[in-house]
Amino acid sequence: MKKEILVNVDQEDVRVAIMENDVLVELYVERPLAQRLEGNIYKGKVENVLPGMEACFVDLDLERNGFLYVDDAHPALPDEVPKKPKGRNPAISQLVQPGQEIMVQIVKEPGGSKGARVTRQVTLPGRYFVLMPVVDYVGVSRRIADESERKRLREMAFELKPEGYGLIVRTVAEGKKKKELEDDVQFLLKQWREIEKKNENVKAPALLYRDQGLSYQVLRDCFDQEVNTVWVDDQTEFEKILGLLNVMAPRMKKRVKKYRGHLFDDRGLEREIEKAVERRAWLKCGGYLIIDRTEALTSIDVNTGRYVGADELEKTVFKTNLEAAQEIGRQLRLRDIGGIIIIDFIDMESSRHRKRVVKELEKVLARDKTKATVLGLTQLGLVEMTRKKGKQSLDEYLLKPCPYCEGSGRVMSEQTMSRRVRNEIKRTFEGSQAEAVLVEVHPSVAAVLIGAGGSNLRKIEQDLGRSVYVRGAESCHMEEMKVIASGGRSEVEDQALPVQEGEIREVLVEEAHVANEKDGIARVEGYVLDIESGGKYVGKRVQVEIIKTFRTYAKAKLC
């Protein structure tokens, strides 16, 4: 497999793409003003303990307090852990007290309305090992399959680890000599001692250790023997990466190359990134996935779409589901979706086909460095799985909640909004002596309120016994209504009409008049201009003179 790492730097952010066989499978983004917090170590202050939630909140001097769950709240030193009451874990109130200063590490980025999740079981990741200062333990990455190599690395870890500390052997340690492994342990120990020293000398809340920048993290976690080339399009970042590799892996430096040009543009990644936050993801066969995210879980629906197959239905469905399983594995990595995931594959009659699709999904997820577990098929034929949630997902980096629909993905129809505006107008007149009112709404809502030839507006005025003026404005959101003026009829009318008789305007002729094709129709803030002999200028901008104004439209002539 051809594997590459692409590093793009501009004034706004650093982006790192992981490519497998020229396909984008992972994307990491780091912004100077919004650096990732996962991995940072803080000296925090316990704000409040919530026995009913078995958790507490910790002040980290961030926008929101960190959340410390009871399972992560054991003190930093093993001998500080209180004896567990027989048959159950210690309560949170036994582990921390309000006002207590504790060392914690962020294990899950803040998101939405939630603060970061933290733990007192601090770890420091290096190139070949993860140092665990608070646990006396040795583990070996499950991705190292060779049993003799696993045994060698485990023995090496026991030999190198300081007393009372723990080490986890990372995948990239496979085949490495003792000297390289020893250097990594010493580097991690030095880091930990600096953290301990700072912890003794500062008052909470304070940052004790910031996880290294994005380039370092990707080199540490992703730059292994499978990577053919690392392309970097910025000279400063290129030199920085070479400097890091001088310490981490000098032999890998020859694989790092400077790219001259627009790296992401030239490789077609800008469009791929845009597609990675869309709700629909297309399959090569013509089918597609619908990916919907909620706070609790993510649902993925598989559809045949344009793919109709060449043979029987069962084969068409099986082929679509098989390709969908492969694409789902890629999308989970690319979008970095975590938590509970429910997948609705197209129904298959064959149990052999169902097992094969689930097996294909597991096979694809085996390449994912983030732990993912497929739980199997539910009674409804849905595939349940979980994927560890750590950093922010891609759409949290690249998108923000819509200020209008607030995540629903829908807004009120023109008809629904028209009804709401009529009710608001009625309320405006209640208890008021005003003869007229001017409201401003989106042009498409204004069109429904006014109706053909002003028929709807006349009905509203008959019902209310008052004069109503409606003005369309592109600046108005579909669900917004503004009362611009209310009072005497002539006073309101002066403000209601966006054009005056004798005024010269440059306008776009949008369409021909429905009843008279020789005339053209233009609009000013949703107000209709009927242009004499303007039908032949549809799609063009022309200068017109306003001849006569009416309640809902004006007559104009070409200059």
Coordinates of C-alpha atoms in Angstrom, one line a residue:
M1 CA 0.0 0.0 0.0
K2 CA 1.2 3.5 -0.9
K3 CA 1.0 5.7 2.1
E4 CA 1.8 9.4 2.3
I5 CA 1.6 12.3 4.8
L6 CA 0.8 15.7 3.3
V7 CA 1.5 18.8 5.5
N8 CA 0.0 22.1 4.4
V9 CA 0.7 25.4 6.2
D10 CA -0.9 28.8 5.6
Q11 CA -1.6 31.9 7.8
E12 CA -4.8 30.5 9.3
D13 CA -3.9 26.9 10.1
V14 CA -1.8 23.8 9.7
R15 CA -3.4 20.8 8.0
V16 CA -2.1 17.3 7.8
A17 CA -3.6 14.7 5.5
I18 CA -3.0 11.0 5.6
M19 CA -3.3 9.3 2.2
E20 CA -3.6 5.6 1.4
N21 CA -3.3 4.6 -2.2
D22 CA -4.0 8.3 -3.1
V23 CA -7.2 8.3 -1.1
L24 CA -7.7 10.8 1.8
V25 CA -8.4 8.7 5.0
E26 CA -7.5 11.1 7.8
L27 CA -7.2 14.9 8.2
Y28 CA -5.8 16.8 11.2
V29 CA -6.3 20.6 11.6
E30 CA -4.5 22.9 14.0
R31 CA -5.4 26.6 14.3
P32 CA -3.2 29.0 16.3
L33 CA -6.3 30.5 18.0
A34 CA -7.9 27.2 18.7
Q35 CA -5.2 24.7 19.6
R36 CA -6.2 21.2 20.6
L37 CA -6.3 20.5 24.3
E38 CA -6.3 16.8 24.4
G39 CA -3.1 15.5 26.1
N40 CA -2.5 18.8 28.0
I41 CA -1.7 18.4 31.7
Y42 CA -3.0 21.0 34.3
K43 CA -2.9 21.7 37.9
G44 CA -6.6 22.2 38.5
K45 CA -8.7 23.2 41.5
V46 CA -11.8 21.1 42.4
E47 CA -14.8 23.5 42.1
N48 CA -17.7 21.3 43.2
V49 CA -18.3 17.6 43.9
L50 CA -21.5 16.0 42.6
P51 CA -22.1 12.7 44.6
G52 CA -25.3 12.1 42.6
M53 CA -23.3 12.1 39.3
E54 CA -20.2 10.4 40.8
A55 CA -18.1 13.2 39.3
C56 CA -16.7 16.7 40.0
F57 CA -15.9 19.8 38.0
V58 CA -12.3 21.0 38.0
D59 CA -11.2 24.6 37.2
L60 CA -8.5 24.5 34.6
D61 CA -8.6 28.2 33.7
L62 CA -10.4 27.4 30.4
E63 CA -13.7 28.6 29.1
R64 CA -15.5 25.7 30.8
N65 CA -14.5 23.6 33.8
G66 CA -13.2 20.1 33.2
F67 CA -15.3 17.1 34.1
L68 CA -13.7 14.4 36.3
Y69 CA -15.6 11.1 36.5
V70 CA -15.1 8.8 39.6
D71 CA -13.3 6.1 37.6
D72 CA -10.7 8.7 36.6
A73 CA -10.5 10.4 39.9
H74 CA -8.0 8.1 41.8
P75 CA -5.1 10.2 43.2
A76 CA -1.8 10.5 41.3
L77 CA 0.1 8.2 43.7
P78 CA -1.0 4.6 44.2
D79 CA -0.5 4.7 48.0
E80 CA -3.0 7.6 48.2
V81 CA -5.9 5.5 46.9
P82 CA -8.2 4.8 49.8
K83 CA -9.2 1.2 50.5
K84 CA -12.3 0.3 48.4
P85 CA -15.3 -0.5 50.5
K86 CA -16.1 -4.2 50.0
G87 CA -18.1 -4.8 46.8
R88 CA -18.0 -1.3 45.3
N89 CA -15.8 1.5 44.1
P90 CA -15.0 4.5 46.4
A91 CA -17.4 7.4 46.1
I92 CA -16.2 10.6 44.4
S93 CA -16.4 12.4 47.8
Q94 CA -13.8 10.0 49.1
L95 CA -11.3 10.9 46.3
V96 CA -11.6 14.7 46.0
Q97 CA -12.8 17.6 48.1
P98 CA -13.9 21.1 47.0
G99 CA -10.9 23.5 46.8
Q100 CA -8.4 20.6 46.5
E101 CA -5.6 21.1 44.0
I102 CA -5.0 18.1 41.7
M103 CA -3.0 17.2 38.6
V104 CA -5.2 16.2 35.7
Q105 CA -4.9 15.5 32.0
I106 CA -7.4 16.2 29.3
V107 CA -8.5 13.0 27.6
K108 CA -11.5 14.4 25.6
E109 CA -11.7 17.8 24.0
P110 CA -14.5 20.1 25.0
G111 CA -17.5 20.1 22.6
G112 CA -20.8 21.8 22.3
S113 CA -21.9 22.8 25.8
K114 CA -19.6 20.3 27.6
G115 CA -16.2 21.0 29.1
A116 CA -13.2 18.8 28.6
R117 CA -13.1 15.3 30.2
V118 CA -10.1 14.9 32.5
T119 CA -8.3 12.1 34.3
R120 CA -5.8 11.9 37.2
Q121 CA -4.1 8.9 35.5
V122 CA -1.6 10.9 33.5
T123 CA 0.3 9.5 30.5
L124 CA 3.1 10.9 28.4
P125 CA 3.3 9.5 24.8
G126 CA 6.7 9.3 23.1
R127 CA 7.9 7.8 19.8
Y128 CA 8.2 4.2 21.0
F129 CA 6.6 4.2 24.5
V130 CA 3.8 5.7 26.5
L131 CA 5.0 6.6 30.0
M132 CA 2.5 6.0 32.8
P133 CA 3.9 7.8 35.9
V134 CA 1.1 6.6 38.2
V135 CA 0.8 2.9 37.2
D136 CA 3.3 0.1 37.6
Y137 CA 2.5 -1.8 34.4
V138 CA 3.9 -3.0 31.1
G139 CA 1.8 -3.5 27.9
V140 CA 2.5 -4.1 24.2
S141 CA 0.5 -2.7 21.3
R142 CA -1.9 -5.3 19.9
R143 CA -0.9 -4.3 16.4
I144 CA 2.4 -6.0 16.9
A145 CA 1.4 -9.5 15.8
D146 CA 4.7 -11.5 15.9
E147 CA 4.8 -13.3 19.3
S148 CA 8.6 -13.5 19.5
E149 CA 8.8 -9.7 18.9
R150 CA 6.1 -9.0 21.4
K151 CA 8.1 -11.1 24.0
R152 CA 11.3 -9.2 23.2
L153 CA 9.7 -5.8 23.5
R154 CA 7.9 -6.7 26.7
E155 CA 11.2 -7.9 28.3
M156 CA 12.9 -4.7 27.1
A157 CA 10.2 -2.6 28.6
F158 CA 10.5 -4.3 32.0
E159 CA 14.3 -3.7 31.9
L160 CA 14.0 0.0 30.9
K161 CA 11.1 1.2 33.0
P162 CA 11.9 3.0 36.2
E163 CA 10.6 1.4 39.4
G164 CA 7.0 2.4 40.1
Y165 CA 6.3 3.6 36.6
G166 CA 4.6 1.9 33.7
L167 CA 5.3 1.6 30.0
I168 CA 3.2 0.7 27.0
V169 CA 5.1 -0.3 23.9
R170 CA 3.9 1.4 20.7
T171 CA 3.6 -0.2 17.3
V172 CA 6.5 1.8 15.8
A173 CA 8.8 0.2 18.4
E174 CA 8.7 -3.1 16.4
G175 CA 12.2 -4.1 15.3
K176 CA 13.9 -1.2 17.1
K177 CA 17.2 -1.6 19.0
K178 CA 17.7 -1.2 22.7
K179 CA 19.5 2.2 22.4
E180 CA 16.7 3.8 20.5
L181 CA 14.1 2.5 23.0
E182 CA 16.3 3.6 26.0
D183 CA 16.7 7.1 24.6
D184 CA 12.9 7.4 24.3
V185 CA 12.3 6.4 27.9
Q186 CA 14.9 8.9 29.2
F187 CA 13.3 11.6 27.1
L188 CA 9.9 10.9 28.6
L189 CA 11.3 10.7 32.2
K190 CA 12.9 14.1 31.7
Q191 CA 9.6 15.6 30.6
W192 CA 7.8 14.1 33.6
R193 CA 10.3 15.5 36.1
E194 CA 9.9 18.9 34.6
I195 CA 6.1 18.6 35.0
E196 CA 6.5 17.5 38.6
K197 CA 8.8 20.4 39.3
K198 CA 6.4 22.9 37.8
N199 CA 3.5 21.3 39.7
E200 CA 5.3 22.0 43.0
N201 CA 5.9 25.7 42.2
V202 CA 2.6 27.0 40.8
K203 CA -0.8 27.6 42.1
A204 CA -3.9 26.1 40.5
P205 CA -5.3 26.6 38.0
A206 CA -2.2 26.4 35.8
L207 CA -1.0 24.6 32.6
L208 CA 1.8 22.2 33.4
Y209 CA 2.4 20.6 30.0
R210 CA 1.1 21.3 26.5
D211 CA 1.1 18.5 24.1
Q212 CA 3.4 19.2 21.2
G213 CA 2.2 20.9 18.0
L214 CA 0.3 19.0 15.2
S215 CA 3.4 18.2 13.1
Y216 CA 5.1 16.5 16.1
Q217 CA 2.0 14.6 17.0
V218 CA 1.5 13.3 13.5
L219 CA 5.2 12.3 13.2
R220 CA 5.1 10.6 16.5
D221 CA 1.8 8.7 16.0
C222 CA 1.6 8.2 12.2
F223 CA 5.1 8.3 10.7
D224 CA 5.9 4.6 10.6
Q225 CA 7.6 2.2 8.2
E226 CA 4.5 2.1 6.0
V227 CA 4.8 5.7 5.1
N228 CA 6.6 6.2 1.8
T229 CA 6.8 10.0 1.7
V230 CA 6.1 13.1 3.9
W231 CA 5.4 16.2 1.7
V232 CA 5.6 19.6 3.2
D233 CA 4.7 22.8 1.4
D234 CA 6.2 25.3 3.8
Q235 CA 10.0 25.9 4.3
T236 CA 9.8 26.8 8.0
E237 CA 7.6 23.7 8.8
F238 CA 9.9 21.5 6.6
E239 CA 13.0 22.6 8.6
K240 CA 11.0 22.1 11.9
I241 CA 10.1 18.5 10.9
L242 CA 13.7 17.7 10.0
G243 CA 14.8 19.0 13.4
L244 CA 12.2 16.9 15.2
L245 CA 13.3 13.8 13.3
N246 CA 16.9 14.4 14.2
V247 CA 15.8 13.6 17.8
M248 CA 13.0 11.1 17.1
A249 CA 14.1 9.1 14.0
P250 CA 17.1 10.3 12.1
R251 CA 16.9 7.5 9.5
M252 CA 13.4 8.6 8.4
K253 CA 14.6 12.1 7.4
K254 CA 15.2 11.1 3.8
R255 CA 11.5 10.4 3.3
V256 CA 10.6 14.0 4.1
K257 CA 10.4 16.2 0.9
K258 CA 9.7 19.8 0.2
Y259 CA 6.8 20.4 -2.1
R260 CA 6.8 23.4 -4.4
G261 CA 3.3 24.5 -5.3
H262 CA -0.2 24.3 -3.9
L263 CA -0.1 20.9 -2.3
F264 CA -3.7 20.4 -1.3
D265 CA -5.0 22.0 -4.5
D266 CA -2.7 20.0 -6.7
R267 CA -3.8 16.7 -5.0
G268 CA -7.5 17.6 -5.2
L269 CA -7.9 17.6 -1.4
E270 CA -9.7 20.9 -1.1
R271 CA -12.9 19.4 -2.7
E272 CA -12.4 16.2 -0.7
I273 CA -12.4 18.1 2.5
E274 CA -15.5 20.0 1.5
K275 CA -17.2 16.6 0.8
A276 CA -16.1 15.3 4.2
V277 CA -18.5 17.6 6.0
E278 CA -21.5 17.0 3.7
R279 CA -24.4 14.8 4.9
R280 CA -24.3 12.6 1.8
A281 CA -21.2 10.5 0.9
W282 CA -21.3 8.8 -2.6
L283 CA -20.1 5.3 -3.3
K284 CA -18.2 4.4 -6.5
C285 CA -21.1 2.1 -7.5
G286 CA -23.6 4.9 -7.5
G287 CA -25.0 4.2 -4.0
Y288 CA -24.6 6.6 -1.2
L289 CA -24.4 7.0 2.6
I290 CA -26.5 9.5 4.7
I291 CA -24.5 10.5 7.8
D292 CA -26.5 12.2 10.6
R293 CA -25.0 13.2 13.9
T294 CA -26.7 13.9 17.1
E295 CA -25.3 14.6 20.6
A296 CA -26.0 11.0 21.6
L297 CA -25.0 9.0 18.5
T298 CA -24.3 8.9 14.8
S299 CA -26.5 7.1 12.4
I300 CA -25.4 6.0 8.9
D301 CA -28.0 4.9 6.3
V302 CA -27.0 3.0 3.2
N303 CA -28.9 3.5 -0.1
T304 CA -28.5 2.0 -3.5
G305 CA -29.0 5.4 -5.2
R306 CA -28.2 5.3 -8.9
Y307 CA -26.9 1.8 -8.7
V308 CA -29.4 -0.7 -10.2
G309 CA -27.0 -3.6 -10.7
A310 CA -26.8 -6.0 -13.7
D311 CA -28.3 -9.1 -12.1
E312 CA -30.6 -10.1 -9.3
L313 CA -31.6 -7.8 -6.5
E314 CA -29.7 -9.7 -3.7
K315 CA -26.4 -9.3 -5.6
T316 CA -27.0 -5.6 -6.1
V317 CA -27.8 -5.1 -2.5
F318 CA -24.8 -7.2 -1.3
K319 CA -22.3 -5.3 -3.6
T320 CA -23.7 -1.9 -2.4
N321 CA -23.4 -3.0 1.3
L322 CA -19.9 -4.3 0.8
E323 CA -18.7 -1.1 -0.8
A324 CA -20.6 0.9 1.9
A325 CA -18.7 -1.0 4.7
Q326 CA -15.4 0.0 3.1
E327 CA -16.5 3.6 2.8
I328 CA -17.9 3.8 6.3
G329 CA -14.6 2.8 7.7
R330 CA -12.9 5.6 5.7
Q331 CA -15.5 8.2 6.7
L332 CA -15.3 7.4 10.4
R333 CA -11.5 8.0 10.2
L334 CA -11.7 11.0 8.0
R335 CA -14.5 12.8 9.9
D336 CA -13.1 11.4 13.2
I337 CA -16.6 10.3 14.4
G338 CA -16.6 8.9 17.9
G339 CA -19.1 7.5 20.4
I340 CA -22.1 5.2 19.5
I341 CA -22.6 4.6 15.8
I342 CA -25.6 2.8 14.3
I343 CA -25.4 1.6 10.7
D344 CA -28.5 0.7 8.7
F345 CA -27.3 -1.4 5.8
I346 CA -29.8 -2.4 3.0
D347 CA -31.7 -5.5 4.1
M348 CA -30.1 -8.8 3.0
E349 CA -31.9 -12.1 3.0
S350 CA -28.7 -14.2 3.0
S351 CA -27.1 -14.6 6.5
R352 CA -23.8 -15.4 4.7
H353 CA -23.9 -12.0 3.1
R354 CA -24.7 -10.2 6.4
K355 CA -21.8 -11.8 8.1
R356 CA -19.5 -11.0 5.2
V357 CA -20.5 -7.3 5.3
V358 CA -19.9 -7.1 9.0
K359 CA -16.5 -8.8 8.6
E360 CA -15.6 -6.3 5.8
L361 CA -16.4 -3.4 8.2
E362 CA -14.2 -5.0 10.9
K363 CA -11.4 -5.5 8.4
V364 CA -11.4 -1.8 7.3
L365 CA -11.5 -0.6 10.9
A366 CA -8.5 -2.7 11.8
R367 CA -6.4 0.0 10.0
D368 CA -7.8 2.7 12.3
K369 CA -5.5 3.8 15.0
T370 CA -8.5 4.9 17.1
K371 CA -10.1 2.0 18.9
A372 CA -13.3 0.9 17.3
T373 CA -15.5 -2.1 18.3
V374 CA -18.2 -3.6 16.1
L375 CA -20.9 -5.1 18.5
G376 CA -22.8 -6.9 15.8
L377 CA -26.3 -6.9 14.3
T378 CA -29.3 -5.9 16.4
Q379 CA -32.7 -7.6 16.2
L380 CA -33.8 -4.9 13.8
G381 CA -30.9 -5.7 11.4
L382 CA -28.8 -2.6 12.4
V383 CA -25.1 -2.8 13.0
E384 CA -24.0 -1.3 16.4
M385 CA -20.5 -0.2 17.0
T386 CA -18.5 2.2 19.1
R387 CA -15.4 4.3 18.3
K388 CA -13.3 6.1 20.9
K389 CA -13.9 9.8 21.0
G390 CA -10.9 12.0 21.7
K391 CA -10.3 15.2 19.8
Q392 CA -12.9 17.3 18.1
S393 CA -14.5 15.8 14.9
L394 CA -13.8 17.3 11.5
D395 CA -17.1 19.1 11.3
E396 CA -16.5 20.7 14.7
Y397 CA -13.2 22.1 13.4
L398 CA -14.6 23.3 10.0
L399 CA -18.2 24.1 10.7
K400 CA -20.2 26.1 13.2
P401 CA -23.9 25.6 14.2
C402 CA -26.3 27.3 11.9
P403 CA -27.6 30.5 13.7
Y404 CA -31.0 30.0 12.1
C405 CA -32.0 26.4 12.1
E406 CA -29.7 25.5 15.2
G407 CA -28.9 22.1 13.8
S408 CA -32.3 21.0 12.6
G409 CA -31.3 21.5 9.0
R410 CA -34.7 23.0 8.2
V411 CA -36.5 26.4 8.3
M412 CA -40.1 27.3 8.3
S413 CA -41.9 27.3 4.9
E414 CA -43.1 30.6 3.4
Q415 CA -46.7 29.6 4.1
T416 CA -46.0 28.8 7.8
M417 CA -44.0 32.0 8.2
S418 CA -46.8 34.0 6.5
R419 CA -49.3 32.7 9.1
R420 CA -46.9 33.7 11.9
V421 CA -46.5 37.2 10.4
R422 CA -50.3 37.7 10.1
N423 CA -50.6 36.8 13.8
E424 CA -47.8 39.2 14.7
I425 CA -49.4 42.0 12.8
K426 CA -52.7 41.3 14.6
R427 CA -50.9 41.5 18.0
T428 CA -49.2 44.8 16.9
F429 CA -52.6 46.4 16.4
E430 CA -54.1 45.1 19.6
G431 CA -54.5 48.0 22.0
S432 CA -53.1 50.4 19.4
Q433 CA -54.7 53.3 17.6
A434 CA -52.3 53.0 14.6
E435 CA -54.0 53.2 11.2
A436 CA -51.2 51.3 9.4
V437 CA -48.2 49.1 9.9
L438 CA -45.1 48.4 7.8
V439 CA -43.4 45.0 8.2
E440 CA -40.2 43.8 6.7
V441 CA -39.7 40.1 5.8
H442 CA -37.8 37.9 3.4
P443 CA -38.9 38.5 -0.2
S444 CA -40.3 34.9 -0.6
V445 CA -42.4 35.4 2.5
A446 CA -43.5 38.8 1.3
A447 CA -44.7 37.3 -2.0
V448 CA -47.0 34.9 -0.1
L449 CA -48.3 37.6 2.2
I450 CA -49.1 39.9 -0.7
G451 CA -50.4 37.2 -3.1
A452 CA -51.2 37.5 -6.8
G453 CA -52.2 41.1 -7.5
G454 CA -52.2 41.9 -3.8
S455 CA -55.2 39.5 -3.1
N456 CA -53.8 38.1 0.2
L457 CA -52.9 41.5 1.5
R458 CA -56.4 42.9 0.7
K459 CA -57.9 40.0 2.7
I460 CA -55.6 40.7 5.7
E461 CA -56.6 44.4 5.6
Q462 CA -60.3 43.5 5.4
D463 CA -60.0 41.2 8.5
L464 CA -58.1 43.8 10.5
G465 CA -59.7 47.0 9.3
R466 CA -56.3 48.6 9.1
S467 CA -53.7 49.3 6.3
V468 CA -50.8 46.8 6.1
Y469 CA -47.6 47.4 4.1
V470 CA -45.2 44.6 3.4
R471 CA -41.6 45.1 2.3
G472 CA -39.3 42.3 1.2
A473 CA -35.6 42.5 2.1
E474 CA -32.9 40.0 1.2
S475 CA -31.1 40.8 4.5
C476 CA -34.1 39.3 6.4
H477 CA -33.8 35.7 7.4
M478 CA -36.7 33.4 6.3
E479 CA -38.0 33.2 9.9
E480 CA -37.5 36.9 10.7
M481 CA -40.1 39.7 10.8
K482 CA -39.4 43.4 11.6
V483 CA -42.0 46.0 12.4
I484 CA -40.5 49.0 10.7
A485 CA -43.2 51.6 11.4
S486 CA -46.7 52.0 12.7
G487 CA -49.0 55.0 13.0
G488 CA -50.8 57.2 10.5
R489 CA -51.5 55.8 7.0
S490 CA -49.7 58.5 5.0
E491 CA -46.7 58.5 7.3
V492 CA -46.3 54.8 7.1
E493 CA -46.8 54.7 3.3
D494 CA -44.0 57.2 2.8
Q495 CA -41.6 54.7 4.5
A496 CA -43.2 51.7 2.9
L497 CA -42.5 52.4 -0.8
P498 CA -38.8 51.8 -1.7
V499 CA -39.1 54.0 -4.9
Q500 CA -40.6 57.4 -5.7
E501 CA -42.3 58.6 -8.8
G502 CA -39.8 60.3 -11.2
E503 CA -36.9 58.4 -9.6
I504 CA -34.3 56.8 -12.0
R505 CA -33.1 53.3 -11.0
E506 CA -30.8 50.6 -12.5
V507 CA -32.4 47.2 -12.0
L508 CA -32.2 43.6 -13.2
V509 CA -35.0 42.4 -15.4
E510 CA -35.8 39.1 -13.8
E511 CA -38.7 37.7 -15.9
A512 CA -41.4 38.6 -18.4
H513 CA -44.8 39.8 -17.1
V514 CA -47.1 36.8 -16.8
A515 CA -50.1 38.6 -18.4
N516 CA -48.1 40.7 -20.9
E517 CA -44.9 39.2 -22.2
K518 CA -43.8 42.5 -23.7
D519 CA -43.3 43.9 -20.2
G520 CA -40.6 42.9 -17.8
I521 CA -40.5 42.4 -14.1
A522 CA -37.8 43.7 -11.7
R523 CA -37.8 43.9 -7.9
V524 CA -36.5 46.4 -5.4
E525 CA -36.4 45.0 -1.9
G526 CA -39.2 42.6 -3.0
Y527 CA -41.3 45.5 -4.3
V528 CA -42.3 44.7 -7.9
L529 CA -41.5 47.1 -10.9
D530 CA -43.6 46.5 -14.0
I531 CA -41.4 47.8 -16.8
E532 CA -43.1 48.7 -20.1
S533 CA -41.5 47.0 -23.1
G534 CA -38.9 45.4 -20.8
G535 CA -39.7 41.7 -21.6
K536 CA -36.9 41.5 -24.2
Y537 CA -34.3 42.5 -21.6
V538 CA -34.8 39.5 -19.2
G539 CA -31.4 38.7 -17.5
K540 CA -30.0 42.2 -18.2
R541 CA -29.6 45.3 -16.2
V542 CA -31.4 48.4 -17.4
Q543 CA -32.1 52.0 -16.3
V544 CA -35.7 52.8 -15.7
E545 CA -37.8 55.7 -14.6
I546 CA -40.6 55.2 -12.0
I547 CA -43.9 56.4 -13.6
K548 CA -46.5 55.5 -11.0
T549 CA -46.4 53.9 -7.5
F550 CA -49.0 51.6 -6.0
R551 CA -49.3 49.7 -2.7
T552 CA -47.6 46.5 -4.0
Y553 CA -46.0 47.5 -7.3
A554 CA -44.9 50.4 -9.4
K555 CA -45.0 51.1 -13.2
A556 CA -41.8 52.0 -14.9
K557 CA -40.5 52.8 -18.3
L558 CA -37.1 52.3 -20.0
C559 CA -34.8 55.3 -20.0

